[in-house]
PDB file of C-alpha atoms in Angstrom:
ATOM      1  CA  UNK A  26      17.178   5.670  22.110  1.00 75.00           C
ATOM      2  CA  UNK A  27      14.663   3.406  20.577  1.00 79.00           C
ATOM      3  CA  UNK A  28      12.103   0.910  22.514  1.00 80.00           C
ATOM      4  CA  UNK A  29      14.686  -1.769  20.912  1.00 87.00           C
ATOM      5  CA  UNK A  30      17.420  -0.719  22.974  1.00 92.00           C
ATOM      6  CA  UNK A  31      15.833  -2.229  25.993  1.00 94.00           C
ATOM      7  CA  UNK A  32      17.736  -5.228  27.249  1.00 96.00           C
ATOM      8  CA  UNK A  33      20.391  -6.543  29.432  1.00 96.00           C
ATOM      9  CA  UNK A  34      24.073  -5.004  29.147  1.00 97.00           C
ATOM     10  CA  UNK A  35      27.320  -5.225  30.779  1.00 96.00           C
ATOM     11  CA  UNK A  36      31.114  -4.349  29.795  1.00 96.00           C
ATOM     12  CA  UNK A  37      34.199  -5.938  29.794  1.00 96.00           C
ATOM     13  CA  UNK A  38      37.677  -5.187  29.568  1.00 95.00           C
ATOM     14  CA  UNK A  39      41.478  -6.073  29.863  1.00 94.00           C
ATOM     15  CA  UNK A  40      42.704  -5.088  33.831  1.00 92.00           C
ATOM     16  CA  UNK A  41      46.236  -6.393  34.632  1.00 91.00           C
ATOM     17  CA  UNK A  42      46.320  -8.919  31.652  1.00 91.00           C
ATOM     18  CA  UNK A  43      42.919 -10.523  32.774  1.00 94.00           C
ATOM     19  CA  UNK A  44      39.634 -10.153  31.023  1.00 95.00           C
ATOM     20  CA  UNK A  45      36.977  -8.480  33.188  1.00 95.00           C
ATOM     21  CA  UNK A  46      33.235  -8.078  32.903  1.00 96.00           C
ATOM     22  CA  UNK A  47      30.815  -5.936  34.712  1.00 96.00           C
ATOM     23  CA  UNK A  48      27.611  -7.586  36.456  1.00 96.00           C
ATOM     24  CA  UNK A  49      24.611  -7.198  34.055  1.00 97.00           C
ATOM     25  CA  UNK A  50      22.128  -4.494  34.134  1.00 97.00           C
ATOM     26  CA  UNK A  51      18.765  -4.222  32.722  1.00 96.00           C
ATOM     27  CA  UNK A  52      17.883  -0.911  30.538  1.00 95.00           C
ATOM     28  CA  UNK A  53      14.290  -0.410  29.651  1.00 92.00           C
ATOM     29  CA  UNK A  54      13.280   2.336  27.391  1.00 88.00           C
ATOM     30  CA  UNK A  55       9.943   3.864  27.953  1.00 84.00           C
ATOM     31  CA  UNK A  56       7.699   5.730  25.549  1.00 84.00           C
ATOM     32  CA  UNK A  57       7.539   9.498  26.519  1.00 89.00           C
ATOM     33  CA  UNK A  58       3.773  10.289  26.599  1.00 92.00           C
ATOM     34  CA  UNK A  59       2.525  13.238  24.241  1.00 95.00           C
ATOM     35  CA  UNK A  60       2.344  16.731  25.816  1.00 95.00           C
ATOM     36  CA  UNK A  61       2.022  20.167  25.044  1.00 96.00           C
ATOM     37  CA  UNK A  62      -0.341  19.592  22.090  1.00 97.00           C
ATOM     38  CA  UNK A  63      -1.380  22.896  20.491  1.00 96.00           C
ATOM     39  CA  UNK A  64      -3.266  23.981  17.356  1.00 95.00           C
ATOM     40  CA  UNK A  65      -2.695  26.700  14.899  1.00 95.00           C
ATOM     41  CA  UNK A  66      -4.628  28.194  11.836  1.00 94.00           C
ATOM     42  CA  UNK A  67      -4.604  29.704   8.596  1.00 93.00           C
ATOM     43  CA  UNK A  68      -6.065  32.070   8.248  1.00 92.00           C
ATOM     44  CA  UNK A  69      -5.081  33.032  11.555  1.00 89.00           C
ATOM     45  CA  UNK A  70      -7.461  32.784  14.547  1.00 87.00           C
ATOM     46  CA  UNK A  71      -9.768  30.248  12.676  1.00 90.00           C
ATOM     47  CA  UNK A  72     -11.686  32.871  11.220  1.00 92.00           C
ATOM     48  CA  UNK A  73     -12.483  32.248   7.712  1.00 93.00           C
ATOM     49  CA  UNK A  74     -14.630  33.618   4.838  1.00 93.00           C
ATOM     50  CA  UNK A  75     -17.514  31.370   3.903  1.00 94.00           C
ATOM     51  CA  UNK A  76     -16.450  29.164   0.872  1.00 94.00           C
ATOM     52  CA  UNK A  77     -12.663  29.684   1.493  1.00 94.00           C
ATOM     53  CA  UNK A  78     -10.421  27.066   3.153  1.00 95.00           C
ATOM     54  CA  UNK A  79      -9.002  26.639   6.473  1.00 95.00           C
ATOM     55  CA  UNK A  80      -6.225  24.845   7.536  1.00 96.00           C
ATOM     56  CA  UNK A  81      -5.416  23.562  10.931  1.00 96.00           C
ATOM     57  CA  UNK A  82      -2.118  22.320  12.394  1.00 97.00           C
ATOM     58  CA  UNK A  83      -1.285  20.375  15.189  1.00 97.00           C
ATOM     59  CA  UNK A  84       2.138  20.407  17.135  1.00 96.00           C
ATOM     60  CA  UNK A  85       3.382  18.214  19.972  1.00 96.00           C
ATOM     61  CA  UNK A  86       6.157  19.558  22.263  1.00 95.00           C
ATOM     62  CA  UNK A  87       7.135  16.295  23.578  1.00 94.00           C
ATOM     63  CA  UNK A  88       6.293  12.803  22.823  1.00 91.00           C
ATOM     64  CA  UNK A  89       7.879   9.629  21.399  1.00 85.00           C
ATOM     65  CA  UNK A  90       6.069   7.672  18.613  1.00 76.00           C
ATOM     66  CA  UNK A  91       4.950   6.730  16.606  1.00 88.00           C
ATOM     67  CA  UNK A  92       2.484   9.292  17.136  1.00 93.00           C
ATOM     68  CA  UNK A  93      -0.953   9.282  15.554  1.00 96.00           C
ATOM     69  CA  UNK A  94      -3.322  12.011  15.313  1.00 97.00           C
ATOM     70  CA  UNK A  95      -7.329  12.369  15.160  1.00 96.00           C
ATOM     71  CA  UNK A  96      -9.302  15.576  14.675  1.00 97.00           C
ATOM     72  CA  UNK A  97     -12.610  16.327  16.296  1.00 95.00           C
ATOM     73  CA  UNK A  98     -15.030  18.998  16.327  1.00 94.00           C
ATOM     74  CA  UNK A  99     -17.125  19.561  19.420  1.00 91.00           C
ATOM     75  CA  UNK A 100     -20.859  18.520  19.320  1.00 83.00           C
ATOM     76  CA  UNK A 101     -19.834  15.982  16.176  1.00 82.00           C
ATOM     77  CA  UNK A 102     -19.058  12.561  16.780  1.00 80.00           C
ATOM     78  CA  UNK A 103     -17.347  12.228  13.762  1.00 86.00           C
ATOM     79  CA  UNK A 104     -13.623  11.816  12.944  1.00 93.00           C
ATOM     80  CA  UNK A 105     -12.615  14.644  10.831  1.00 94.00           C
ATOM     81  CA  UNK A 106      -8.986  13.579   9.994  1.00 94.00           C
ATOM     82  CA  UNK A 107      -5.943  11.692  11.272  1.00 94.00           C
ATOM     83  CA  UNK A 108      -2.975  13.612  10.404  1.00 94.00           C
ATOM     84  CA  UNK A 109      -1.241  16.719  11.951  1.00 96.00           C
ATOM     85  CA  UNK A 110      -2.764  18.809   9.428  1.00 97.00           C
ATOM     86  CA  UNK A 111      -6.615  19.187   8.922  1.00 96.00           C
ATOM     87  CA  UNK A 112      -7.671  21.187   5.627  1.00 96.00           C
ATOM     88  CA  UNK A 113     -11.008  22.101   5.327  1.00 94.00           C
ATOM     89  CA  UNK A 114     -12.362  23.390   1.881  1.00 93.00           C
ATOM     90  CA  UNK A 115     -15.060  25.311   0.770  1.00 94.00           C
ATOM     91  CA  UNK A 116     -15.892  25.866   4.474  1.00 93.00           C
ATOM     92  CA  UNK A 117     -19.698  26.543   5.336  1.00 93.00           C
ATOM     93  CA  UNK A 118     -21.846  27.566   8.233  1.00 90.00           C
ATOM     94  CA  UNK A 119     -21.934  24.100   9.654  1.00 90.00           C
ATOM     95  CA  UNK A 120     -17.953  23.797   9.967  1.00 92.00           C
ATOM     96  CA  UNK A 121     -18.058  27.013  12.615  1.00 93.00           C
ATOM     97  CA  UNK A 122     -17.287  25.465  16.250  1.00 94.00           C
ATOM     98  CA  UNK A 123     -14.459  24.286  18.795  1.00 95.00           C
ATOM     99  CA  UNK A 124     -11.809  22.056  17.105  1.00 96.00           C
ATOM    100  CA  UNK A 125      -9.651  19.730  19.082  1.00 96.00           C
ATOM    101  CA  UNK A 126      -6.411  17.607  18.033  1.00 97.00           C
ATOM    102  CA  UNK A 127      -5.929  14.219  20.060  1.00 96.00           C
ATOM    103  CA  UNK A 128      -2.543  12.678  19.905  1.00 96.00           C
ATOM    104  CA  UNK A 129      -1.694   9.060  20.796  1.00 95.00           C
ATOM    105  CA  UNK A 130       1.569   7.169  21.228  1.00 92.00           C
ATOM    106  CA  UNK A 131      -0.611   3.884  21.706  1.00 88.00           C
ATOM    107  CA  UNK A 132      -0.173   4.128  25.233  1.00 87.00           C
ATOM    108  CA  UNK A 133      -1.576   7.339  26.374  1.00 92.00           C
ATOM    109  CA  UNK A 134      -3.542  10.495  24.573  1.00 94.00           C
ATOM    110  CA  UNK A 135      -3.173  13.948  24.905  1.00 96.00           C
ATOM    111  CA  UNK A 136      -5.450  16.550  23.462  1.00 95.00           C
ATOM    112  CA  UNK A 137      -5.102  20.045  22.771  1.00 96.00           C
ATOM    113  CA  UNK A 138      -7.042  23.352  23.845  1.00 95.00           C
ATOM    114  CA  UNK A 139      -9.960  24.070  21.520  1.00 95.00           C
ATOM    115  CA  UNK A 140      -9.713  26.420  18.761  1.00 95.00           C
ATOM    116  CA  UNK A 141     -12.787  28.410  18.095  1.00 95.00           C
ATOM    117  CA  UNK A 142     -13.286  28.289  14.115  1.00 94.00           C
ATOM    118  CA  UNK A 143     -15.669  30.979  12.983  1.00 93.00           C
ATOM    119  CA  UNK A 144     -17.028  31.226   9.544  1.00 93.00           C
ATOM    120  CA  UNK A 145     -17.572  34.817   8.504  1.00 91.00           C
TER     121      UNK A 145
END
């Protein structure tokens, strides 16, 4: 189903040589709020060597879109990225911390549990 399938419907058919139609029914399709937002990291567990790259991925178990993503690090007000993946290249000590992914469908927002990134 899509949101555009919302509307009024009825059916019709021939019954004993007569065309018959049902009463109108209203169908409303709702967005499913995003839920089950989870993070994964490569290298695993968010442990990365100084100067290397780290890729964080955000997955959504349920939710209808379009979905938008935003990445945040605790203590930083900056928006870090807007896709389902966040790549940190040449990580430094300042990249350590707790990262979260927020997912929105325009009506509601769900966020992941934090993933702790440690720069070794």
